[in-house]
mmCIF file as gemmi writes it, N, C-alpha and C atoms, coordinates in Angstrom:
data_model
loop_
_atom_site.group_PDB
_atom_site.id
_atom_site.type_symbol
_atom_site.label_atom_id
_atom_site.label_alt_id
_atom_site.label_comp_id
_atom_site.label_asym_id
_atom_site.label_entity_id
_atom_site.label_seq_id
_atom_site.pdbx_PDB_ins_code
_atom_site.Cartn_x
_atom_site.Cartn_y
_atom_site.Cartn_z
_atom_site.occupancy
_atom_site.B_iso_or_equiv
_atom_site.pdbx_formal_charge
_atom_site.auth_seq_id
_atom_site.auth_asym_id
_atom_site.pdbx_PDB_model_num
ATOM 1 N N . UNK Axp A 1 ? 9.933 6.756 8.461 1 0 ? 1 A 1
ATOM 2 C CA . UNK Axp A 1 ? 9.936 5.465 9.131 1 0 ? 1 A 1
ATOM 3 C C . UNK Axp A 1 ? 9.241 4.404 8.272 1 0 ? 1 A 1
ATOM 4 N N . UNK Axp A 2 ? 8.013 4.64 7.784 1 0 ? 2 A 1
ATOM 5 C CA . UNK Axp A 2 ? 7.32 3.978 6.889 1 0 ? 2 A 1
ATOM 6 C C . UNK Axp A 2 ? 8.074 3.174 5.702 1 0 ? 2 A 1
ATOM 7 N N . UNK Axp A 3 ? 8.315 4.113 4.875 1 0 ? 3 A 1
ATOM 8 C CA . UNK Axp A 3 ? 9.281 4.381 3.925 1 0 ? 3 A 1
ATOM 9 C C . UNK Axp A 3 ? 10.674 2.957 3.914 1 0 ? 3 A 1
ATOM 10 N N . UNK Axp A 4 ? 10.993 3.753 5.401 1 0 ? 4 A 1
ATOM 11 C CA . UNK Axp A 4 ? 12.676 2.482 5.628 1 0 ? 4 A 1
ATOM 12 C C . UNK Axp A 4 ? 12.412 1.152 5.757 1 0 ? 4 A 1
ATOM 13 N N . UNK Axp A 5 ? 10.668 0.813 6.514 1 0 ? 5 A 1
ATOM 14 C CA . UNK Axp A 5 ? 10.417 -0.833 6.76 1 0 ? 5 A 1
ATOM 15 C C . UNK Axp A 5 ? 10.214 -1.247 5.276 1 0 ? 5 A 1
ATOM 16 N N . UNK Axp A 6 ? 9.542 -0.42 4.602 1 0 ? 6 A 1
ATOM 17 C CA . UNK Axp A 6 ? 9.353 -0.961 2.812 1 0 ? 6 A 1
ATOM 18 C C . UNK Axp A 6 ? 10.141 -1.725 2.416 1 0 ? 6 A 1
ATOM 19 N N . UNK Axp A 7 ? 10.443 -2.804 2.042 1 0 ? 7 A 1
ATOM 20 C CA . UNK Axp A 7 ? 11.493 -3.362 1.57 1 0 ? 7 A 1
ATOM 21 C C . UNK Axp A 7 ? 11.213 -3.921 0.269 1 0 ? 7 A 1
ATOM 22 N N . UNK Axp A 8 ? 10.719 -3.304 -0.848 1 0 ? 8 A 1
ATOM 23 C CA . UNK Axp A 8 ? 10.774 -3.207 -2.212 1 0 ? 8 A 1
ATOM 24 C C . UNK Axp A 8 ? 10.642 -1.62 -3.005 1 0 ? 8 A 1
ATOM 25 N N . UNK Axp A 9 ? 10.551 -1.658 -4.032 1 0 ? 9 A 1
ATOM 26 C CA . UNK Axp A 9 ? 10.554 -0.678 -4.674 1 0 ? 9 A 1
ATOM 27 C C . UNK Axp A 9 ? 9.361 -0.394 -5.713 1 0 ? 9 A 1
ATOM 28 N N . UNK Axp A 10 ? 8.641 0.55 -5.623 1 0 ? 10 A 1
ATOM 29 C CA . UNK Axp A 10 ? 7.113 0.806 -6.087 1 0 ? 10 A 1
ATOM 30 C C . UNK Axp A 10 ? 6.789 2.212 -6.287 1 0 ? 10 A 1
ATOM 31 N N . UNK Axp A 11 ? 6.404 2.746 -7.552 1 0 ? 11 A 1
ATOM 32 C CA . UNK Axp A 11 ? 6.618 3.94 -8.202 1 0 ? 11 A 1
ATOM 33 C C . UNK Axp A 11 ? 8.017 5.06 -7.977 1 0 ? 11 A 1
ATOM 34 N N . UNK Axp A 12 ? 7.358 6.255 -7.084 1 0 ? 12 A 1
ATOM 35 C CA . UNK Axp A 12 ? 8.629 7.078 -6.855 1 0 ? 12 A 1
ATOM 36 C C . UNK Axp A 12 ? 9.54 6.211 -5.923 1 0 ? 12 A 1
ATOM 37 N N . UNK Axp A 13 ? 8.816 5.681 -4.976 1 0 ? 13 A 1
ATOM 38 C CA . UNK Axp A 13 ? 9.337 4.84 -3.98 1 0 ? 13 A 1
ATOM 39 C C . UNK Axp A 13 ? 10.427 3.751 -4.72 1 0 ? 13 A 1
ATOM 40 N N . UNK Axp A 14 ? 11.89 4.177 -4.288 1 0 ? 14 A 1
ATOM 41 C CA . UNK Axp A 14 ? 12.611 2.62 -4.973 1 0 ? 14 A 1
ATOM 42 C C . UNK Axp A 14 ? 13.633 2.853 -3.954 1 0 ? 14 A 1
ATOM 43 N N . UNK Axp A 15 ? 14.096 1.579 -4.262 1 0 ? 15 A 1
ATOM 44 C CA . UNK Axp A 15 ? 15.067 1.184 -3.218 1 0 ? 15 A 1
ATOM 45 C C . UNK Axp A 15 ? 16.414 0.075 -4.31 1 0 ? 15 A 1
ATOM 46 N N . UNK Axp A 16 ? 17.343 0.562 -4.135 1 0 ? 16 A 1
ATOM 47 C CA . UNK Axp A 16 ? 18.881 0.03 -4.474 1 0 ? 16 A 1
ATOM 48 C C . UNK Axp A 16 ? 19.249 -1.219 -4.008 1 0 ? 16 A 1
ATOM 49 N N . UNK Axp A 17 ? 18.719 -1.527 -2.532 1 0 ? 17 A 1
ATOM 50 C CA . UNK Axp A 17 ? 18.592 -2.819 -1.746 1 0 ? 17 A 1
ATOM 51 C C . UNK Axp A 17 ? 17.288 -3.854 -1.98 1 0 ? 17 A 1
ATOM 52 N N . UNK Axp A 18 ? 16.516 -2.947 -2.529 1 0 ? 18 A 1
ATOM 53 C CA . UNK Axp A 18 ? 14.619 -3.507 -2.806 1 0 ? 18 A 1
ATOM 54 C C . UNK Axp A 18 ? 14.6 -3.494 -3.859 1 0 ? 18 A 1
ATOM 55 N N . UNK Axp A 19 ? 14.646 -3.904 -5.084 1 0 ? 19 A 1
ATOM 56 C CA . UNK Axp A 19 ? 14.64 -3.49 -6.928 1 0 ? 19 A 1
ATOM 57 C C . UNK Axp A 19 ? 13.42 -4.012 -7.325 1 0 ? 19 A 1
ATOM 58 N N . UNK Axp A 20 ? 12.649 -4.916 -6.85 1 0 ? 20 A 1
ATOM 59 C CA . UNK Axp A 20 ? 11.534 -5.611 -6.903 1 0 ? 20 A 1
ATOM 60 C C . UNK Axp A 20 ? 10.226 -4.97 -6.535 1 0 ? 20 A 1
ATOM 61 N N . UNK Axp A 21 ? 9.207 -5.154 -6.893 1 0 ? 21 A 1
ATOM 62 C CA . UNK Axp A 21 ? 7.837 -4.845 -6.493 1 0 ? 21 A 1
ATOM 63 C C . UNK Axp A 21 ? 6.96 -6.278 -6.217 1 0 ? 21 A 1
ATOM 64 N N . UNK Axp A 22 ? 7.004 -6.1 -4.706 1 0 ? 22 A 1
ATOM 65 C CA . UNK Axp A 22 ? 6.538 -7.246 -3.877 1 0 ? 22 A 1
ATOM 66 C C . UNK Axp A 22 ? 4.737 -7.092 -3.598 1 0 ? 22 A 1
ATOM 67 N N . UNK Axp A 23 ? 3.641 -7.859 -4.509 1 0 ? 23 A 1
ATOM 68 C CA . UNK Axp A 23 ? 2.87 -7.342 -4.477 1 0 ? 23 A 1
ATOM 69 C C . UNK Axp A 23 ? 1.904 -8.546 -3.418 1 0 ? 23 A 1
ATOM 70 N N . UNK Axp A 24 ? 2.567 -9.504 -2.647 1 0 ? 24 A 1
ATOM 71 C CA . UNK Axp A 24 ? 2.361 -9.941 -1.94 1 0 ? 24 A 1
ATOM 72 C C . UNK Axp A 24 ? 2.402 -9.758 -0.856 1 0 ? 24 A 1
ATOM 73 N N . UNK Axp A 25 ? 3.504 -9.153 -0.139 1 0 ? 25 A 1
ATOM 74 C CA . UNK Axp A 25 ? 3.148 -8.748 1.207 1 0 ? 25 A 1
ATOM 75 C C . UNK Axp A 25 ? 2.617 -7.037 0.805 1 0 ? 25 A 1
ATOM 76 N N . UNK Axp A 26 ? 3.089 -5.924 0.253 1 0 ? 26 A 1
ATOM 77 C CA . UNK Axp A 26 ? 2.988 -5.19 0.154 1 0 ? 26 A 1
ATOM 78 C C . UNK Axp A 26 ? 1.954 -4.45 -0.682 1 0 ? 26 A 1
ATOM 79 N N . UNK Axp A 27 ? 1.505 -2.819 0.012 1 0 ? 27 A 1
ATOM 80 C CA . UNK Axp A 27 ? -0.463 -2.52 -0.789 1 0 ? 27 A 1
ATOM 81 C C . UNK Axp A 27 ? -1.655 -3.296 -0.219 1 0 ? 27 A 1
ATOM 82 N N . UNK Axp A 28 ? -1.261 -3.708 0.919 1 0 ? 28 A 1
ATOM 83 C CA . UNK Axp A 28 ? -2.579 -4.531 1.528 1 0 ? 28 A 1
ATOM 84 C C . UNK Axp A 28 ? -3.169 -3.959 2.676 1 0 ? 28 A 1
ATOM 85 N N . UNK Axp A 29 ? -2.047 -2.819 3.056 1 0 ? 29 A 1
ATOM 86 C CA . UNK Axp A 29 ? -2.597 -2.431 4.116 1 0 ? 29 A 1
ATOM 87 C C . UNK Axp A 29 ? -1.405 -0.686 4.303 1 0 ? 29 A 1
ATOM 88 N N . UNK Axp A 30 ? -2.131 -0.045 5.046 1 0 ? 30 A 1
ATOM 89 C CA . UNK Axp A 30 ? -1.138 1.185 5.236 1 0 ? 30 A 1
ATOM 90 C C . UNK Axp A 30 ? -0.507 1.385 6.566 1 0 ? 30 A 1
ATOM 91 N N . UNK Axp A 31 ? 0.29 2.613 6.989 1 0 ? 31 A 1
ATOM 92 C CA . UNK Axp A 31 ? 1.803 2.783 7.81 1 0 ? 31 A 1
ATOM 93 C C . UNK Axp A 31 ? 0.937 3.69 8.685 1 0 ? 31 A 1
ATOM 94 N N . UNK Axp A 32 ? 0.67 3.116 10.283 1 0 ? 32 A 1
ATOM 95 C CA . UNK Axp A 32 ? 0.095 4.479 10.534 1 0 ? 32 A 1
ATOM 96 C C . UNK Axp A 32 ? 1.487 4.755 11.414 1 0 ? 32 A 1
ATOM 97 N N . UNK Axp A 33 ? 1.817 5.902 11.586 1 0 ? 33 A 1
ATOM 98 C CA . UNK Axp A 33 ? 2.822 6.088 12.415 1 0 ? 33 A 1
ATOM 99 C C . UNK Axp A 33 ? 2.7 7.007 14.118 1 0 ? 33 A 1
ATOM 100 N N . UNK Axp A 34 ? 2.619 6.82 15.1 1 0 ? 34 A 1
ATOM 101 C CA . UNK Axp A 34 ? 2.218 7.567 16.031 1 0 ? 34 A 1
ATOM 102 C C . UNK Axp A 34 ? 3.348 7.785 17.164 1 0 ? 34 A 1
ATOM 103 N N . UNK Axp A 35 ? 3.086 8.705 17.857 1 0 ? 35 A 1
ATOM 104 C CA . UNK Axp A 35 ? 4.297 8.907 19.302 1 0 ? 35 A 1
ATOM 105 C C . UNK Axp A 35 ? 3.737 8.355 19.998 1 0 ? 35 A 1
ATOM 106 N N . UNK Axp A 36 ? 4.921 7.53 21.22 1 0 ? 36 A 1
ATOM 107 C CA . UNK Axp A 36 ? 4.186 6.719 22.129 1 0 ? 36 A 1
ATOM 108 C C . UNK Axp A 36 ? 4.745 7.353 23.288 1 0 ? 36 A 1
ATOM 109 N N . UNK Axp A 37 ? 4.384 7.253 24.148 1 0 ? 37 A 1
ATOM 110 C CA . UNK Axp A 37 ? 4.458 7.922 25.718 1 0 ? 37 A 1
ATOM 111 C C . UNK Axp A 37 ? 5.48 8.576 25.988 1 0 ? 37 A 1
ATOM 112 N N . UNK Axp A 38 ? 6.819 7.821 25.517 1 0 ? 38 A 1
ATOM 113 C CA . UNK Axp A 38 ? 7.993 7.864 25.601 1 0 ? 38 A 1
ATOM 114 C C . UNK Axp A 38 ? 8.848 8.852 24.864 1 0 ? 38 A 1
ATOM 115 N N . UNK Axp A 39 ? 8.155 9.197 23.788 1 0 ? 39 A 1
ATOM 116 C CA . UNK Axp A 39 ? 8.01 10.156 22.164 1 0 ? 39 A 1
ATOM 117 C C . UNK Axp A 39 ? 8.795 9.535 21.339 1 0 ? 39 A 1
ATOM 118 N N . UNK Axp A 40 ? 8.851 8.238 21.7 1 0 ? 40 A 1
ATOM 119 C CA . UNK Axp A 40 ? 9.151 7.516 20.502 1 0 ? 40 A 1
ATOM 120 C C . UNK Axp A 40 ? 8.384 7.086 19.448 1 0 ? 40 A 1
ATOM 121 N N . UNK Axp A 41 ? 8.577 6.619 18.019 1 0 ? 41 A 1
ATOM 122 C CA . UNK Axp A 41 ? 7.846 6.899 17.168 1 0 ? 41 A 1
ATOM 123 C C . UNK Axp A 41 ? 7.695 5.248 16.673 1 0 ? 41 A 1
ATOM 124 N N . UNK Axp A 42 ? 6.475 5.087 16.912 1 0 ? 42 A 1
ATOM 125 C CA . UNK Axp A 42 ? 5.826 3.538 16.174 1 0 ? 42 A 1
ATOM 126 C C . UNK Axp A 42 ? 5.641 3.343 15.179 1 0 ? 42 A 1
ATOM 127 N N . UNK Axp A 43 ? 5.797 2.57 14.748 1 0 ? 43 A 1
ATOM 128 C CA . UNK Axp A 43 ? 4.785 2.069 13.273 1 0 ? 43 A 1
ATOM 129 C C . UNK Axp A 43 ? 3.941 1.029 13.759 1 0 ? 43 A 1
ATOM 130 N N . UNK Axp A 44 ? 2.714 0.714 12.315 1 0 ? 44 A 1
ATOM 131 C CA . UNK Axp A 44 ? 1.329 -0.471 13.217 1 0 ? 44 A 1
ATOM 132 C C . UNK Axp A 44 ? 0.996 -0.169 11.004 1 0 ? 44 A 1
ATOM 133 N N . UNK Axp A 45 ? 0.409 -1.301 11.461 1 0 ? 45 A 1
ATOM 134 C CA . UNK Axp A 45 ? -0.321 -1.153 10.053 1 0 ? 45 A 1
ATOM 135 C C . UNK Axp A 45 ? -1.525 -1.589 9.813 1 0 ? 45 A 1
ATOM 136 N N . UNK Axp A 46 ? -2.531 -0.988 8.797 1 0 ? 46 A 1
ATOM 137 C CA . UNK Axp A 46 ? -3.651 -0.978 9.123 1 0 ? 46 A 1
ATOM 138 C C . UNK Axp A 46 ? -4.372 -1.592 8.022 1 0 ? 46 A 1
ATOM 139 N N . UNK Axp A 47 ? -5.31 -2.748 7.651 1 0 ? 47 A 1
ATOM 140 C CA . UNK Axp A 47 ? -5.203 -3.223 6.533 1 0 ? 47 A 1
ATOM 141 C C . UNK Axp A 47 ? -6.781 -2.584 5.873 1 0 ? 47 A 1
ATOM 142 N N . UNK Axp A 48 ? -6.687 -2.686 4.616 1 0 ? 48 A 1
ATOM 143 C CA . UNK Axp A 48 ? -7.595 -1.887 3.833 1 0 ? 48 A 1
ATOM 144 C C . UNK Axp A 48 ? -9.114 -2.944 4.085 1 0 ? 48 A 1
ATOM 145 N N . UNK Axp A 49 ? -9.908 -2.209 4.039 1 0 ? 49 A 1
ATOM 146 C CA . UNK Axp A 49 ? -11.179 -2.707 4.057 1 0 ? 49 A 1
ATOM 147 C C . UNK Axp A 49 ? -11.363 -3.661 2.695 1 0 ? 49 A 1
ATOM 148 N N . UNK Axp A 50 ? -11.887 -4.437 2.94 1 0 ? 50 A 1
ATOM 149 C CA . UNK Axp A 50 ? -12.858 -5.134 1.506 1 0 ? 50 A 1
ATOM 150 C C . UNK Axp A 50 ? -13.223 -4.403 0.849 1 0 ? 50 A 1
ATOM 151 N N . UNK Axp A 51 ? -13.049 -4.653 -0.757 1 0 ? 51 A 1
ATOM 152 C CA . UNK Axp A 51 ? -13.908 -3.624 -1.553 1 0 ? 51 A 1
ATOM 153 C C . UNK Axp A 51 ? -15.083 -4.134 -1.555 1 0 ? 51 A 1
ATOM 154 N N . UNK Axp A 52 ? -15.856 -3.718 -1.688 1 0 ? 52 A 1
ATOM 155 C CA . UNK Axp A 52 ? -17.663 -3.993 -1.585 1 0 ? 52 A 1
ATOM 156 C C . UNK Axp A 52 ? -17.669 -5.036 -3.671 1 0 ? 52 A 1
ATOM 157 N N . UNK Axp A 53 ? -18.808 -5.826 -2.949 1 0 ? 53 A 1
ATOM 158 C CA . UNK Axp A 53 ? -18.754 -6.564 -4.187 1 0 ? 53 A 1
ATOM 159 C C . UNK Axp A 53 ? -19.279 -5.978 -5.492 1 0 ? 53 A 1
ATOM 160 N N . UNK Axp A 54 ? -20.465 -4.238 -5.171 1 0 ? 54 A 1
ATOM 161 C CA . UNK Axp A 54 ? -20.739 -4.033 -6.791 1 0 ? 54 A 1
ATOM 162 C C . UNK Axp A 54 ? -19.686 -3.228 -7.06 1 0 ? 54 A 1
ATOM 163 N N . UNK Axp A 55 ? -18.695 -2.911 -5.963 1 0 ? 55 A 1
ATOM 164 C CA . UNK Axp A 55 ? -17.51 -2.09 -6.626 1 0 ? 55 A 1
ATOM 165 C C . UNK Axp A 55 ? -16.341 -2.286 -7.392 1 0 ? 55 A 1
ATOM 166 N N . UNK Axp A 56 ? -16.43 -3.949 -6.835 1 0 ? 56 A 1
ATOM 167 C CA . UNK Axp A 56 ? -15.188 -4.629 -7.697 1 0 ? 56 A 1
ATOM 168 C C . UNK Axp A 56 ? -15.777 -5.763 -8.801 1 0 ? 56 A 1
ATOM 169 N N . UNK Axp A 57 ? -16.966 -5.525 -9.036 1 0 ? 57 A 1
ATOM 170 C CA . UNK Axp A 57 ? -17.503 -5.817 -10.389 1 0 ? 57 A 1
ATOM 171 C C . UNK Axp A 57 ? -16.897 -4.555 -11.3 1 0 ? 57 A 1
ATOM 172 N N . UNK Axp A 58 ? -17.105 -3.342 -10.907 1 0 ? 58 A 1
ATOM 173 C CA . UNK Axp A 58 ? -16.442 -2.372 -11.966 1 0 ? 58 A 1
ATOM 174 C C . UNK Axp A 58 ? -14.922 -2.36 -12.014 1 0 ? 58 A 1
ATOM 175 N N . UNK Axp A 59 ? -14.203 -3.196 -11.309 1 0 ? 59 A 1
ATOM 176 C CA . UNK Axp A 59 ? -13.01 -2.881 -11.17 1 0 ? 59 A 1
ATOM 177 C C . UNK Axp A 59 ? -12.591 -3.902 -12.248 1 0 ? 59 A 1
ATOM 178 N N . UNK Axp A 60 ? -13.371 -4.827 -12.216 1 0 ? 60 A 1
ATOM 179 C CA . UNK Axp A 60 ? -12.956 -6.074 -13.126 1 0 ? 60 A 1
ATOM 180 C C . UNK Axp A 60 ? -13.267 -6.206 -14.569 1 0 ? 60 A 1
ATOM 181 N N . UNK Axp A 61 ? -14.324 -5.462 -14.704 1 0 ? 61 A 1
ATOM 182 C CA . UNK Axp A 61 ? -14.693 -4.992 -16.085 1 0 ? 61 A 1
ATOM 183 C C . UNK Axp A 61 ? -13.822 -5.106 -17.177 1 0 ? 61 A 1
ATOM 184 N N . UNK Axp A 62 ? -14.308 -5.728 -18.179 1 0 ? 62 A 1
ATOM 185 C CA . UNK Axp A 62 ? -13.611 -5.615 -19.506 1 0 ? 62 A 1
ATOM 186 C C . UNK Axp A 62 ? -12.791 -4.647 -20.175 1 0 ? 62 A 1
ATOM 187 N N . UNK Axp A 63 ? -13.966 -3.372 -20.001 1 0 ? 63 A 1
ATOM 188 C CA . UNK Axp A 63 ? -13.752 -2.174 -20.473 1 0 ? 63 A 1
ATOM 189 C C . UNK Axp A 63 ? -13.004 -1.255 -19.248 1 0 ? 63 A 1
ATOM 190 N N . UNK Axp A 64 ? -12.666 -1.576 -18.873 1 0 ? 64 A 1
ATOM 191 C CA . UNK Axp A 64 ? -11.951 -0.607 -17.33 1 0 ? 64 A 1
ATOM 192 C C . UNK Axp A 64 ? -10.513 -0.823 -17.184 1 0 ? 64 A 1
ATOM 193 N N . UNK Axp A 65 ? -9.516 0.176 -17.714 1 0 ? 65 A 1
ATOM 194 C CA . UNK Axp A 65 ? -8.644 -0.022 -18.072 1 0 ? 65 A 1
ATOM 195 C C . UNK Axp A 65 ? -7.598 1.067 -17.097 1 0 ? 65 A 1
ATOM 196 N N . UNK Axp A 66 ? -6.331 0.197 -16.851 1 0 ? 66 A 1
ATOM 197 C CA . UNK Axp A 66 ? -5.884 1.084 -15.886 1 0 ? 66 A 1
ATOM 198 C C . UNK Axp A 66 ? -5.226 2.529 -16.005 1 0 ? 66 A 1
ATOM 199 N N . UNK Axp A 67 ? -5.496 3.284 -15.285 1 0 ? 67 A 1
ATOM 200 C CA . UNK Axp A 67 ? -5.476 4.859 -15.597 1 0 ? 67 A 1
ATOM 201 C C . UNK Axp A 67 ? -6.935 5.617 -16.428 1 0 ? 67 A 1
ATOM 202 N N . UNK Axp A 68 ? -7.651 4.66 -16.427 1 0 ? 68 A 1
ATOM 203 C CA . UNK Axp A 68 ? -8.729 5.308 -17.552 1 0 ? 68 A 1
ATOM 204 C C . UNK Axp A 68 ? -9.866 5.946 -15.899 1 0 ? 68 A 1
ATOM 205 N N . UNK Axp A 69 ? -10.29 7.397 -16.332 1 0 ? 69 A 1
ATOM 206 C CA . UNK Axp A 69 ? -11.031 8.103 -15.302 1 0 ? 69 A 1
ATOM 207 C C . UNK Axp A 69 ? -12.367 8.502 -15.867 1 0 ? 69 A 1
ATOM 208 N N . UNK Axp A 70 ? -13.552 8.156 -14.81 1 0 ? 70 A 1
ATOM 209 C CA . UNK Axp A 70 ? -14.774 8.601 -15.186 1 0 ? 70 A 1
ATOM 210 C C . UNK Axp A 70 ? -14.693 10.257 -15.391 1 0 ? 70 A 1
């Protein structure tokens, strides 16, 4: 369900109709999916916390390069 509202395409995730990586609406928040009374199946989305400010001093770092692991 998650998956089908996506409407771009982002790593394994791609889409034929979505070819783009939309980094504006999308990665801001995640898919929770739950059964509702009925056993039908919802989606809701849940948006990511703030990164804390000495954490995204390291994120921004000169030397901090993407894919690189402590």
């Amino acid at each position: 369900l998650a998956a089908h509202r996506r409407e771009e395409s982002r790593g394994a995730h791609t889409r034929a109709d979505f070819p783009e990586t939309d980094d504006s609406h999308w990665g801001k928040a995640t898919s929770v999916i739950s059964m509702g009374e009925d056993g039908s199946m919802d989606i809701s989305y849940a948006s990511y916390p703030e990164i804390p400010k000495e954490l995204r001093s390291l994120l921004d770092a000169d030397d901090l390069h993407e894919g690189d692991r402590a």
